[in-house]
Amino acid sequence: DPGFVAALAAGVGAFGVCTHRLGDVITPSGVPLFWPVGDSYSVSLTTADSTVWNYGLFVLGVGATAAVAVVTGRVV
């Protein structure tokens, strides 16, 4: 169904943007939530070039995507 594929693509894209921003929050540079009037917000857990965090978050994202595919029973 083309409508399902389009909705899935939009959902995955929106989810990807949101999770990327959440990933930026854990770095010292943070995220300018209220740009241009506010400061950047950060919890400074790790640097952006951390191999462990990058691979860990990648595996978490792949696992979440696979879980959604299994739960919905739809694999495109």
Short mmCIF file of C-alpha atoms in Angstrom, two decimals:
data_model
loop_
_atom_site.label_atom_id
_atom_site.label_comp_id
_atom_site.label_asym_id
_atom_site.label_seq_id
_atom_site.Cartn_x
_atom_site.Cartn_y
_atom_site.Cartn_z
CA ASP A 1 0.00 0.00 0.00
CA PRO A 2 1.65 3.29 -1.09
CA GLY A 3 -0.12 5.27 1.64
CA PHE A 4 1.34 3.03 4.34
CA VAL A 5 4.83 3.31 2.88
CA ALA A 6 4.55 7.12 2.71
CA ALA A 7 3.27 7.32 6.30
CA LEU A 8 6.01 4.97 7.47
CA ALA A 9 8.69 7.02 5.71
CA ALA A 10 7.36 10.26 7.22
CA GLY A 11 7.19 8.72 10.67
CA VAL A 12 10.70 7.28 10.46
CA GLY A 13 12.02 10.63 9.22
CA ALA A 14 10.34 12.61 12.01
CA PHE A 15 11.48 10.09 14.60
CA GLY A 16 15.02 10.27 13.23
CA VAL A 17 15.12 14.07 13.50
CA CYS A 18 13.75 14.02 17.06
CA THR A 19 16.13 11.32 18.27
CA HIS A 20 19.06 13.09 16.62
CA ARG A 21 18.21 16.25 18.56
CA LEU A 22 17.97 14.22 21.76
CA GLY A 23 21.41 12.82 20.94
CA ASP A 24 22.70 16.38 20.59
CA VAL A 25 21.43 17.18 24.09
CA ILE A 26 23.89 14.70 25.63
CA THR A 27 26.88 16.51 24.08
CA PRO A 28 28.49 19.66 25.50
CA SER A 29 27.34 21.80 22.54
CA GLY A 30 23.72 21.01 23.34
CA VAL A 31 20.58 22.04 21.47
CA PRO A 32 19.28 25.61 20.99
CA LEU A 33 15.66 24.80 21.84
CA PHE A 34 14.41 28.38 21.57
CA TRP A 35 16.76 29.68 18.87
CA PRO A 36 17.41 32.56 18.25
CA VAL A 37 16.26 33.92 21.62
CA GLY A 38 17.58 31.28 24.01
CA ASP A 39 20.68 29.44 25.07
CA SER A 40 21.67 25.90 24.17
CA TYR A 41 20.62 23.14 26.56
CA SER A 42 22.94 20.25 27.36
CA VAL A 43 23.43 17.52 29.95
CA SER A 44 27.06 16.94 28.80
CA LEU A 45 27.17 13.15 29.20
CA THR A 46 29.61 12.55 26.36
CA THR A 47 31.41 14.15 23.45
CA ALA A 48 30.01 13.93 19.93
CA ASP A 49 32.97 11.83 18.73
CA SER A 50 32.58 9.06 21.35
CA THR A 51 32.76 5.72 19.55
CA VAL A 52 31.03 3.86 22.39
CA TRP A 53 28.06 6.25 22.55
CA ASN A 54 27.73 6.48 18.76
CA TYR A 55 27.67 2.70 18.26
CA GLY A 56 25.46 2.22 21.30
CA LEU A 57 22.85 4.69 20.08
CA PHE A 58 23.05 3.21 16.57
CA VAL A 59 22.36 -0.30 17.93
CA LEU A 60 19.52 1.09 20.05
CA GLY A 61 17.95 2.71 16.96
CA VAL A 62 18.25 -0.44 14.86
CA GLY A 63 16.75 -2.46 17.69
CA ALA A 64 13.84 -0.05 18.09
CA THR A 65 13.15 -0.14 14.36
CA ALA A 66 13.24 -3.95 14.34
CA ALA A 67 10.92 -4.06 17.37
CA VAL A 68 8.37 -1.86 15.62
CA ALA A 69 8.53 -4.06 12.52
CA VAL A 70 7.98 -7.20 14.60
CA VAL A 71 5.19 -5.72 16.74
CA THR A 72 3.27 -4.34 13.77
CA GLY A 73 3.93 -7.42 11.67
CA ARG A 74 4.79 -5.24 8.70
CA VAL A 75 8.18 -5.29 7.11
CA VAL A 76 8.62 -3.13 4.02
#
